CSV table of C-alpha atoms and ligand atoms in Angstrom, one decimal:
chain,number,residue,atom,x,y,z
S,1467,UNK,CA,10.9,-77.0,-108.3
S,1468,UNK,CA,10.2,-73.4,-107.1
S,1469,UNK,CA,8.6,-73.0,-103.7
S,1470,UNK,CA,7.1,-69.8,-104.5
S,1471,UNK,CA,3.9,-69.0,-106.5
S,1472,UNK,CA,2.9,-66.0,-107.6
S,1473,UNK,CA,-0.5,-64.6,-106.1
S,1474,UNK,CA,-2.6,-61.3,-106.6
S,1475,UNK,CA,-2.4,-59.2,-103.4
S,1476,UNK,CA,-4.0,-56.2,-104.7
S,1477,UNK,CA,-6.6,-54.8,-107.1
S,1478,UNK,CA,-7.8,-51.6,-108.7
S,1479,UNK,CA,-10.6,-50.8,-111.5
S,1480,UNK,CA,-11.6,-47.8,-113.8
S,1481,UNK,CA,-14.7,-47.5,-115.9
S,1482,UNK,CA,-15.4,-44.2,-117.7
S,1483,UNK,CA,-18.6,-42.3,-116.6
S,1484,UNK,CA,-20.4,-42.2,-120.0
S,1485,UNK,CA,-23.1,-45.1,-119.9
S,1486,UNK,CA,-24.3,-46.3,-123.4
S,1487,UNK,CA,-27.2,-48.1,-122.8
S,1488,UNK,CA,-29.2,-50.6,-125.1
S,1489,UNK,CA,-32.1,-48.0,-125.2
S,1490,UNK,CA,-29.5,-45.3,-126.4
S,1491,UNK,CA,-28.3,-47.8,-129.2
S,1492,UNK,CA,-31.9,-48.3,-130.2
S,1493,UNK,CA,-31.7,-44.7,-131.6
S,1494,UNK,CA,-28.3,-45.4,-133.3
S,1495,UNK,CA,-28.6,-48.7,-135.2
S,1496,UNK,CA,-31.5,-51.0,-136.0
S,1497,UNK,CA,-31.5,-53.2,-132.7
S,1498,UNK,CA,-33.6,-53.6,-129.6
S,1499,UNK,CA,-33.0,-54.0,-125.9
S,1500,UNK,CA,-34.9,-57.2,-126.0
S,1501,UNK,CA,-32.7,-58.5,-128.9
S,1502,UNK,CA,-29.4,-57.6,-127.2
S,1503,UNK,CA,-30.5,-58.9,-123.9
S,1504,UNK,CA,-31.5,-62.2,-124.8
S,1505,UNK,CA,-28.6,-62.8,-127.2
S,1506,UNK,CA,-25.6,-61.3,-125.3
S,1507,UNK,CA,-26.8,-60.5,-121.9
S,1508,UNK,CA,-25.5,-56.9,-121.9
S,1509,UNK,CA,-27.7,-54.2,-120.9
S,1510,UNK,CA,-25.0,-51.1,-120.9
S,1511,UNK,CA,-21.5,-50.3,-121.6
S,1512,UNK,CA,-19.1,-47.4,-120.5
S,1513,UNK,CA,-17.7,-45.4,-123.2
S,1514,UNK,CA,-14.4,-43.0,-122.7
S,1515,UNK,CA,-15.5,-39.9,-124.8
S,1516,UNK,CA,-13.0,-37.4,-124.1
S,1517,UNK,CA,-10.8,-36.4,-126.9
S,1518,UNK,CA,-7.0,-37.3,-126.6
S,1519,UNK,CA,-7.6,-39.8,-123.8
S,1520,UNK,CA,-6.9,-43.4,-124.2
S,1521,UNK,CA,-6.1,-46.8,-123.2
S,1522,UNK,CA,-3.7,-45.2,-120.8
S,1523,UNK,CA,-5.8,-42.7,-119.3
S,1524,UNK,CA,-7.8,-45.9,-117.8
S,1525,UNK,CA,-4.8,-47.8,-117.1
S,1526,UNK,CA,-3.5,-45.2,-114.7
S,1527,UNK,CA,-6.7,-44.7,-113.0
S,1528,UNK,CA,-7.1,-48.4,-112.0
S,1529,UNK,CA,-3.4,-48.6,-111.1
S,1530,UNK,CA,-4.1,-45.1,-108.8
S,1531,UNK,CA,-7.0,-46.8,-107.2
S,1532,UNK,CA,-4.9,-49.9,-106.4
S,1533,UNK,CA,-2.1,-48.2,-105.1
S,1534,UNK,CA,-4.4,-45.9,-102.9
S,1535,UNK,CA,-6.6,-48.9,-102.1
S,1536,UNK,CA,-3.6,-50.9,-101.0
S,1537,UNK,CA,-1.1,-48.1,-99.9
S,1538,UNK,CA,1.4,-49.6,-102.3
S,1539,UNK,CA,4.6,-47.4,-102.9
S,1540,UNK,CA,4.9,-47.2,-106.8
S,1541,UNK,CA,8.8,-47.2,-106.5
S,1542,UNK,CA,8.6,-50.9,-105.2
S,1543,UNK,CA,7.0,-52.1,-108.6
S,1544,UNK,CA,9.6,-54.0,-110.5
S,1545,UNK,CA,7.6,-54.4,-113.9
S,1546,UNK,CA,4.4,-52.9,-115.4
S,1547,UNK,CA,2.7,-54.9,-118.1
S,1548,UNK,CA,-0.4,-53.3,-119.5
S,1549,UNK,CA,-2.6,-56.1,-121.4
S,1550,UNK,CA,-4.4,-54.4,-124.4
S,1551,UNK,CA,-5.7,-54.5,-127.8
S,1552,UNK,CA,-6.0,-50.8,-128.3
S,1553,UNK,CA,-2.6,-49.0,-127.3
S,1554,UNK,CA,-2.6,-45.5,-127.3
S,1555,UNK,CA,-0.3,-45.2,-130.2
S,1556,UNK,CA,1.5,-46.7,-132.6
S,1557,UNK,CA,5.4,-47.3,-131.9
S,1558,UNK,CA,5.2,-45.8,-128.4
S,1559,UNK,CA,4.7,-48.2,-125.5
S,1560,UNK,CA,1.3,-47.7,-123.7
S,1561,UNK,CA,2.7,-49.5,-120.5
S,1562,UNK,CA,5.9,-47.1,-120.5
S,1563,UNK,CA,3.9,-44.3,-120.4
S,1564,UNK,CA,1.4,-45.6,-117.6
S,1565,UNK,CA,4.6,-46.7,-115.4
S,1566,UNK,CA,5.9,-43.3,-115.6
S,1567,UNK,CA,2.5,-41.5,-114.9
S,1568,UNK,CA,1.7,-43.6,-111.8
S,1569,UNK,CA,5.3,-43.1,-110.4
S,1570,UNK,CA,6.7,-46.8,-111.3
S,1571,UNK,CA,9.9,-45.1,-112.0
S,1572,UNK,CA,11.9,-48.1,-111.1
S,1573,UNK,CA,10.1,-50.2,-113.1
S,1574,UNK,CA,10.6,-51.5,-116.9
S,1575,UNK,CA,7.4,-52.0,-118.9
S,1576,UNK,CA,5.9,-53.4,-121.8
S,1577,UNK,CA,2.7,-53.9,-123.9
S,1578,UNK,CA,1.3,-57.5,-124.2
S,1579,UNK,CA,-1.4,-57.9,-126.8
S,1580,UNK,CA,-3.3,-61.1,-127.6
S,1581,UNK,CA,-6.9,-59.7,-128.3
S,1582,UNK,CA,-9.6,-60.7,-125.5
S,1583,UNK,CA,-7.1,-63.2,-123.9
S,1584,UNK,CA,-4.3,-60.3,-123.5
S,1585,UNK,CA,-5.2,-60.4,-119.4
S,1586,UNK,CA,-5.3,-64.0,-119.1
S,1587,UNK,CA,-1.7,-64.4,-121.0
S,1588,UNK,CA,-0.7,-61.6,-118.7
S,1589,UNK,CA,-1.4,-63.6,-115.7
S,1590,UNK,CA,0.8,-66.3,-117.0
S,1591,UNK,CA,3.7,-64.0,-117.9
S,1592,UNK,CA,3.2,-62.0,-114.5
S,1593,UNK,CA,3.5,-65.2,-112.6
S,1594,UNK,CA,6.7,-66.8,-114.8
S,1595,UNK,CA,8.5,-63.6,-113.9
S,1596,UNK,CA,7.6,-63.7,-110.0
S,1597,UNK,CA,8.4,-67.4,-110.0
S,1598,UNK,CA,11.8,-66.9,-111.7
S,1599,UNK,CA,12.8,-64.8,-108.4
S,1600,UNK,CA,13.9,-62.0,-110.7
S,1601,UNK,CA,11.2,-59.7,-109.6
S,1602,UNK,CA,8.9,-59.3,-106.6
S,1603,UNK,CA,6.3,-56.9,-107.6
S,1604,UNK,CA,4.5,-57.2,-111.0
S,1605,UNK,CA,1.7,-54.8,-112.1
S,1606,UNK,CA,-0.7,-56.2,-114.6
S,1607,UNK,CA,-3.1,-54.0,-115.9
S,1608,UNK,CA,-5.9,-54.9,-118.6
S,1609,UNK,CA,-7.1,-51.8,-120.4
S,1610,UNK,CA,-9.1,-51.3,-123.7
S,1611,UNK,CA,-10.9,-48.1,-125.2
S,1612,UNK,CA,-12.9,-50.6,-127.8
S,1613,UNK,CA,-14.9,-47.4,-128.6
S,1614,UNK,CA,-11.9,-46.2,-130.4
S,1615,UNK,CA,-12.1,-48.7,-133.4
S,1616,UNK,CA,-15.8,-49.6,-133.4
S,1617,UNK,CA,-18.3,-48.6,-136.2
S,1618,UNK,CA,-21.4,-47.2,-134.5
S,1619,UNK,CA,-23.5,-47.8,-137.4
S,1620,UNK,CA,-22.6,-51.5,-137.3
S,1621,UNK,CA,-25.3,-53.1,-135.3
S,1622,UNK,CA,-23.2,-56.6,-135.2
S,1623,UNK,CA,-20.2,-55.2,-133.1
S,1624,UNK,CA,-21.4,-51.7,-131.7
S,1625,UNK,CA,-23.7,-53.7,-129.2
S,1626,UNK,CA,-21.0,-55.8,-127.7
S,1627,UNK,CA,-18.0,-53.7,-127.0
S,1628,UNK,CA,-17.2,-51.5,-124.1
S,1629,UNK,CA,-14.2,-49.6,-122.3
S,1630,UNK,CA,-12.8,-49.8,-118.9
S,1631,UNK,CA,-9.7,-51.0,-117.0
S,1632,UNK,CA,-8.7,-53.4,-114.1
S,1633,UNK,CA,-5.2,-53.6,-112.4
S,1634,UNK,CA,-3.7,-56.3,-110.2
S,1635,UNK,CA,-0.7,-56.7,-108.3
S,1636,UNK,CA,1.5,-60.0,-108.3
S,1637,UNK,CA,3.8,-60.9,-105.5
S,1638,UNK,CA,5.5,-64.1,-104.4
S,1639,UNK,CA,3.5,-66.2,-102.1
S,1640,UNK,CA,5.1,-69.2,-99.7
S,1641,UNK,CA,1.7,-70.7,-98.8
S,1642,UNK,CA,1.2,-72.4,-102.3
S,1643,UNK,CA,-1.5,-69.5,-103.3
S,1644,UNK,CA,-1.8,-68.0,-106.4
S,1645,UNK,CA,-1.4,-69.5,-110.1
S,1646,UNK,CA,-1.4,-73.4,-110.0
S,1647,UNK,CA,-1.8,-74.4,-113.5
S,1648,UNK,CA,-2.4,-72.9,-116.9
S,1649,UNK,CA,-3.5,-74.3,-120.5
S,1650,UNK,CA,-3.0,-71.5,-122.9
S,1651,UNK,CA,-3.9,-72.1,-126.7
S,1652,UNK,CA,-3.7,-70.1,-130.0
S,1653,UNK,CA,-4.9,-70.7,-133.6
S,1654,UNK,CA,-4.1,-68.1,-136.1
S,1655,UNK,CA,-6.4,-69.7,-138.9
S,1656,UNK,CA,-9.0,-67.8,-136.9
S,1657,UNK,CA,-7.8,-64.1,-137.5
S,1658,UNK,CA,-10.1,-63.6,-140.5
S,1659,UNK,CA,-13.4,-64.0,-138.4
S,1660,UNK,CA,-12.4,-61.2,-136.0
S,1661,UNK,CA,-10.2,-58.3,-136.9
S,1662,UNK,CA,-9.7,-54.7,-137.9
S,1663,UNK,CA,-8.2,-55.3,-141.2
S,1664,UNK,CA,-6.6,-52.0,-141.9
S,1665,UNK,CA,-4.6,-49.6,-139.8
S,1666,UNK,CA,-2.0,-52.0,-139.0
S,1667,UNK,CA,1.2,-52.8,-141.0
S,1668,UNK,CA,-0.4,-55.2,-143.4
S,1669,UNK,CA,-2.8,-52.6,-144.7
S,1670,UNK,CA,-2.3,-49.1,-143.7
S,1671,UNK,CA,-5.2,-46.8,-143.8
S,1672,UNK,CA,-5.6,-44.5,-146.8
S,1673,UNK,CA,-8.2,-42.3,-148.0
S,1674,UNK,CA,-10.3,-44.9,-149.8
S,1675,UNK,CA,-10.2,-47.5,-147.0
S,1676,UNK,CA,-11.0,-45.0,-144.7
S,1677,UNK,CA,-14.1,-43.7,-146.3
S,1678,UNK,CA,-15.1,-47.6,-146.5
S,1679,UNK,CA,-14.7,-47.9,-142.8
S,1680,UNK,CA,-12.2,-50.7,-143.1
S,1681,UNK,CA,-10.3,-49.6,-140.1
S,1682,UNK,CA,-13.1,-50.6,-137.6
S,1683,UNK,CA,-13.4,-54.0,-136.2
S,1684,UNK,CA,-15.1,-56.6,-138.2
S,1685,UNK,CA,-16.6,-59.9,-136.7
S,1686,UNK,CA,-18.3,-63.0,-138.0
S,1687,UNK,CA,-20.2,-63.2,-134.9
S,1688,UNK,CA,-21.6,-66.7,-135.4
S,1689,UNK,CA,-18.0,-68.5,-136.1
S,1690,UNK,CA,-16.4,-66.6,-133.2
S,1691,UNK,CA,-19.4,-67.7,-130.9
S,1692,UNK,CA,-18.9,-71.3,-131.9
S,1693,UNK,CA,-15.1,-71.4,-131.5
S,1694,UNK,CA,-15.6,-69.6,-128.2
S,1695,UNK,CA,-18.0,-72.0,-126.8
S,1696,UNK,CA,-16.1,-75.0,-127.8
S,1697,UNK,CA,-12.8,-73.8,-127.1
S,1698,UNK,CA,-13.4,-71.9,-123.7
S,1699,UNK,CA,-15.2,-75.2,-122.2
S,1700,UNK,CA,-12.5,-77.5,-123.6
S,1701,UNK,CA,-9.6,-75.8,-121.9
S,1702,UNK,CA,-11.5,-75.3,-118.8
S,1703,UNK,CA,-12.6,-78.8,-118.4
S,1704,UNK,CA,-9.2,-79.9,-119.1
S,1705,UNK,CA,-7.5,-77.8,-116.4
S,1706,UNK,CA,-9.9,-79.0,-114.0
S,1707,UNK,CA,-9.5,-82.7,-115.0
S,1708,UNK,CA,-5.7,-82.6,-114.7
S,1709,UNK,CA,-5.9,-80.9,-111.4
S,1710,UNK,CA,-8.4,-83.5,-110.2
S,1711,UNK,CA,-11.1,-80.6,-109.5
S,1712,UNK,CA,-14.9,-81.3,-109.8
S,1713,UNK,CA,-17.6,-78.8,-109.5
S,1714,UNK,CA,-17.8,-78.8,-105.9
S,1715,UNK,CA,-14.0,-77.8,-105.4
S,1716,UNK,CA,-14.4,-74.6,-107.9
S,1717,UNK,CA,-15.5,-71.7,-105.8
S,1718,UNK,CA,-15.8,-69.2,-109.0
S,1719,UNK,CA,-15.6,-69.4,-112.4
S,1720,UNK,CA,-14.0,-66.1,-113.8
S,1721,UNK,CA,-14.7,-66.0,-117.7
S,1722,UNK,CA,-14.0,-63.3,-120.1
S,1723,UNK,CA,-17.0,-61.5,-120.6
S,1724,UNK,CA,-17.9,-61.4,-124.5
S,1725,UNK,CA,-21.5,-63.0,-124.4
S,1726,UNK,CA,-23.6,-64.4,-121.5
S,1727,UNK,CA,-24.4,-67.4,-123.7
S,1728,UNK,CA,-20.7,-68.4,-123.9
S,1729,UNK,CA,-20.1,-68.1,-120.3
S,1730,UNK,CA,-23.1,-70.3,-119.5
S,1731,UNK,CA,-22.0,-73.0,-122.0
S,1732,UNK,CA,-18.6,-73.2,-120.2
S,1733,UNK,CA,-20.5,-73.3,-116.7
S,1734,UNK,CA,-22.8,-76.0,-117.9
S,1735,UNK,CA,-19.9,-78.3,-119.5
S,1736,UNK,CA,-18.5,-78.2,-115.7
S,1737,UNK,CA,-21.7,-78.3,-114.0
S,1738,UNK,CA,-21.1,-75.2,-112.0
S,1739,UNK,CA,-24.1,-73.7,-110.4
S,1740,UNK,CA,-25.1,-70.1,-111.3
S,1741,UNK,CA,-24.0,-68.5,-108.0
S,1742,UNK,CA,-20.2,-69.5,-108.7
S,1743,UNK,CA,-20.0,-67.9,-112.0
S,1744,UNK,CA,-18.9,-64.4,-111.8
S,1745,UNK,CA,-20.9,-62.0,-114.1
S,1746,UNK,CA,-20.9,-58.2,-115.0
S,1747,UNK,CA,-21.4,-58.2,-118.7
S,1748,UNK,CA,-24.7,-56.6,-118.1
S,1749,UNK,CA,-23.1,-53.4,-117.0
S,1750,UNK,CA,-19.9,-53.4,-118.8
S,1751,UNK,CA,-20.3,-55.3,-121.9
S,1752,UNK,CA,-17.0,-56.7,-123.7
S,1753,UNK,CA,-14.2,-54.7,-122.4
S,1754,UNK,CA,-11.6,-57.0,-123.9
S,1755,UNK,CA,-8.4,-57.0,-121.7
S,1756,UNK,CA,-10.4,-55.5,-118.9
S,1757,UNK,CA,-13.0,-58.2,-118.4
S,1758,UNK,CA,-11.1,-60.4,-115.8
S,1759,UNK,CA,-9.9,-57.6,-113.4
S,1760,UNK,CA,-13.3,-55.9,-113.6
S,1761,UNK,CA,-14.7,-59.2,-112.4
S,1762,UNK,CA,-12.2,-59.7,-109.4
S,1763,UNK,CA,-12.9,-56.0,-108.7
S,1764,UNK,CA,-16.7,-56.5,-108.3
S,1765,UNK,CA,-16.5,-59.8,-106.6
S,1766,UNK,CA,-13.5,-59.1,-104.3
S,1767,UNK,CA,-15.6,-58.8,-101.2
S,1768,UNK,CA,-16.5,-62.3,-101.7
S,1769,UNK,CA,-13.6,-63.8,-102.2
S,1770,UNK,CA,-11.7,-65.8,-99.2
S,1771,UNK,CA,-8.2,-66.9,-98.8
S,1772,UNK,CA,-7.7,-70.5,-100.4
S,1773,UNK,CA,-10.8,-70.1,-102.7
S,1774,UNK,CA,-10.2,-72.1,-106.0
S,1775,UNK,CA,-10.8,-69.9,-109.2
S,1776,UNK,CA,-11.2,-70.9,-112.8
S,1777,UNK,CA,-10.2,-68.2,-115.3
S,1778,UNK,CA,-11.0,-68.7,-119.0
S,1779,UNK,CA,-10.9,-66.5,-122.1
S,1780,UNK,CA,-11.4,-66.8,-125.6
S,1781,UNK,CA,-10.4,-64.0,-128.3
S,1782,UNK,CA,-9.1,-62.9,-131.6
S,1783,UNK,CA,-6.7,-64.5,-133.2
S,1784,UNK,CA,-7.8,-66.9,-132.2
S,1785,UNK,CA,-6.5,-67.1,-128.8
S,1786,UNK,CA,-7.6,-68.8,-125.6
S,1787,UNK,CA,-7.0,-70.6,-122.6
S,1788,UNK,CA,-7.7,-71.3,-118.7
S,1789,UNK,CA,-5.9,-70.8,-115.5
S,1790,UNK,CA,-6.4,-72.7,-112.0
S,1791,UNK,CA,-5.7,-70.1,-109.5
S,1792,UNK,CA,-5.7,-70.1,-105.7
S,1793,UNK,CA,-7.0,-66.7,-104.1
S,1794,UNK,CA,-4.8,-65.2,-101.6
S,1795,UNK,CA,-6.5,-62.9,-99.2
S,1796,UNK,CA,-9.5,-62.3,-97.2
S,1797,UNK,CA,-11.1,-59.1,-97.9
S,1798,UNK,CA,-8.4,-56.5,-96.6
K,3174,LIG,O1,-14.4,-61.3,-127.2
K,3174,LIG,C1,-13.8,-61.8,-128.3
K,3174,LIG,C2,-15.0,-62.9,-128.6
K,3174,LIG,N1,-16.2,-62.5,-129.1
K,3174,LIG,C3,-17.2,-63.1,-129.0
K,3174,LIG,O2,-17.0,-64.2,-128.3
K,3174,LIG,C4,-18.3,-62.8,-129.8
K,3174,LIG,C5,-19.0,-63.8,-130.2
K,3174,LIG,N2,-20.1,-63.8,-131.1
K,3174,LIG,C6,-21.4,-63.5,-130.3
K,3174,LIG,O3,-21.6,-63.1,-129.0
K,3174,LIG,C7,-22.7,-63.3,-131.3
K,3174,LIG,O4,-22.3,-64.2,-132.5
K,3174,LIG,C8,-23.3,-62.2,-131.6
K,3174,LIG,C9,-24.1,-61.4,-130.2
K,3174,LIG,C10,-22.2,-61.2,-132.1
K,3174,LIG,C11,-24.5,-62.2,-132.5
K,3174,LIG,O5,-25.6,-63.1,-132.1
K,3174,LIG,P1,-26.0,-64.4,-133.0
K,3174,LIG,O6,-27.2,-65.1,-132.1
K,3174,LIG,O7,-24.7,-65.3,-133.4
K,3174,LIG,O8,-26.7,-63.7,-133.9
K,3174,LIG,P2,-26.6,-63.7,-135.8
K,3174,LIG,O9,-25.4,-63.0,-136.1
K,3174,LIG,O10,-26.8,-65.2,-136.0
K,3174,LIG,O11,-27.9,-63.1,-136.1
K,3174,LIG,C12,-29.5,-63.6,-135.9
K,3174,LIG,C13,-30.3,-62.5,-136.4
K,3174,LIG,C14,-30.0,-62.2,-137.7
K,3174,LIG,O12,-31.3,-61.7,-138.4
K,3174,LIG,P3,-31.7,-62.9,-139.5
K,3174,LIG,O13,-30.6,-63.2,-140.4
K,3174,LIG,O14,-32.1,-64.2,-138.6
K,3174,LIG,O15,-32.9,-62.4,-139.9
K,3174,LIG,C15,-29.1,-60.8,-137.6
K,3174,LIG,O16,-29.3,-59.9,-139.0
K,3174,LIG,O17,-30.0,-61.3,-135.6
K,3174,LIG,C16,-29.9,-60.2,-136.4
K,3174,LIG,N3,-29.0,-59.4,-135.5
K,3174,LIG,C17,-29.6,-58.3,-134.8
K,3174,LIG,N4,-31.0,-57.9,-134.7
K,3174,LIG,C18,-31.1,-56.7,-133.8
K,3174,LIG,C19,-27.6,-59.1,-135.7
K,3174,LIG,N5,-27.3,-58.1,-134.8
K,3174,LIG,C20,-28.4,-57.5,-134.3
K,3174,LIG,C21,-28.4,-56.7,-133.3
K,3174,LIG,N6,-29.9,-56.0,-133.2
K,3174,LIG,N7,-27.7,-56.1,-132.8
């Protein structure tokens, strides 16, 4: 057994300036603030508008925030993982570009794609590399420009998604803090319910599919909702049980921000008080791979060394999971 655990030691974040409010959406599609607020908890989301700027732009900004705040030497970073469902381009690695731009010249880098569970899976990968003792500094970034494949005429999807990025640094810990346990799952029979069918290798875009808007994201919201509620609560409960944790042992639930009702259902299953549930969906909507690090960034000043965190996510694929994690530092 390794006596090394993998802890988060630094954080950074970036969200674009442009704010897409529910009121603005009312002028774009047949919807209203009351419906969006009661059905999802979302009030506004951020959109990256500038032409030519993609996922790496936000990943770089979030990483630079981390590097500056924590005085990290980027040359010491061994590995850069960009968790994303919206890479900058096909064929070229978004992580490679990000690593070079932030000065992580000694790192290798790759993208990790597992839809809305990308960052959660990335936590597992980053931790495994640290525990293997091969690498000492792993930068994990969750970044998504969802606005790049959302149809702003489809009220079933455009009200939910937003853009943003968050970055965390994983380092070895010798006090037993950091990642404790994980339960990660996937079920490919769910892919038809949440996907952008055209634009990938199965169905490249052609003129007619483009005209029909088939490259945009499609979601069967009800089916995804039911699966998310059941599966996120299920793995959360299981991870707690097998680590003998009760609700009073848990300091924070850090759950993927897709719909407030899904987060509430998970919190209810484990009888967790509302004050212990991190929530910022009202500000950012669903930013896919960025929801978990954006939560950590918003709540960082309230986190204490030794706090027990339960991370949970559910997304397209289907992919989902839960992680039991001990926070490693008091506000620096
Ligand atoms: O992060 C990846 C995983 N994604 C998720 O976890 C998302 C899961 N799904 C959801 O969050 C929800 O299913 C939605 C927010 C997408 C939709 O909420 P819902 O409570 O499942 O609504 P619904 O699709 O059942 O629609 C209810 C009604 C329908 O009208 P009728 O048939 O009852 O007359 C819809 O046409 O609400 C209507 N509706 C809307 N009305 C105003 C659907 N979208 C809208 C809208 N504004 N934007």
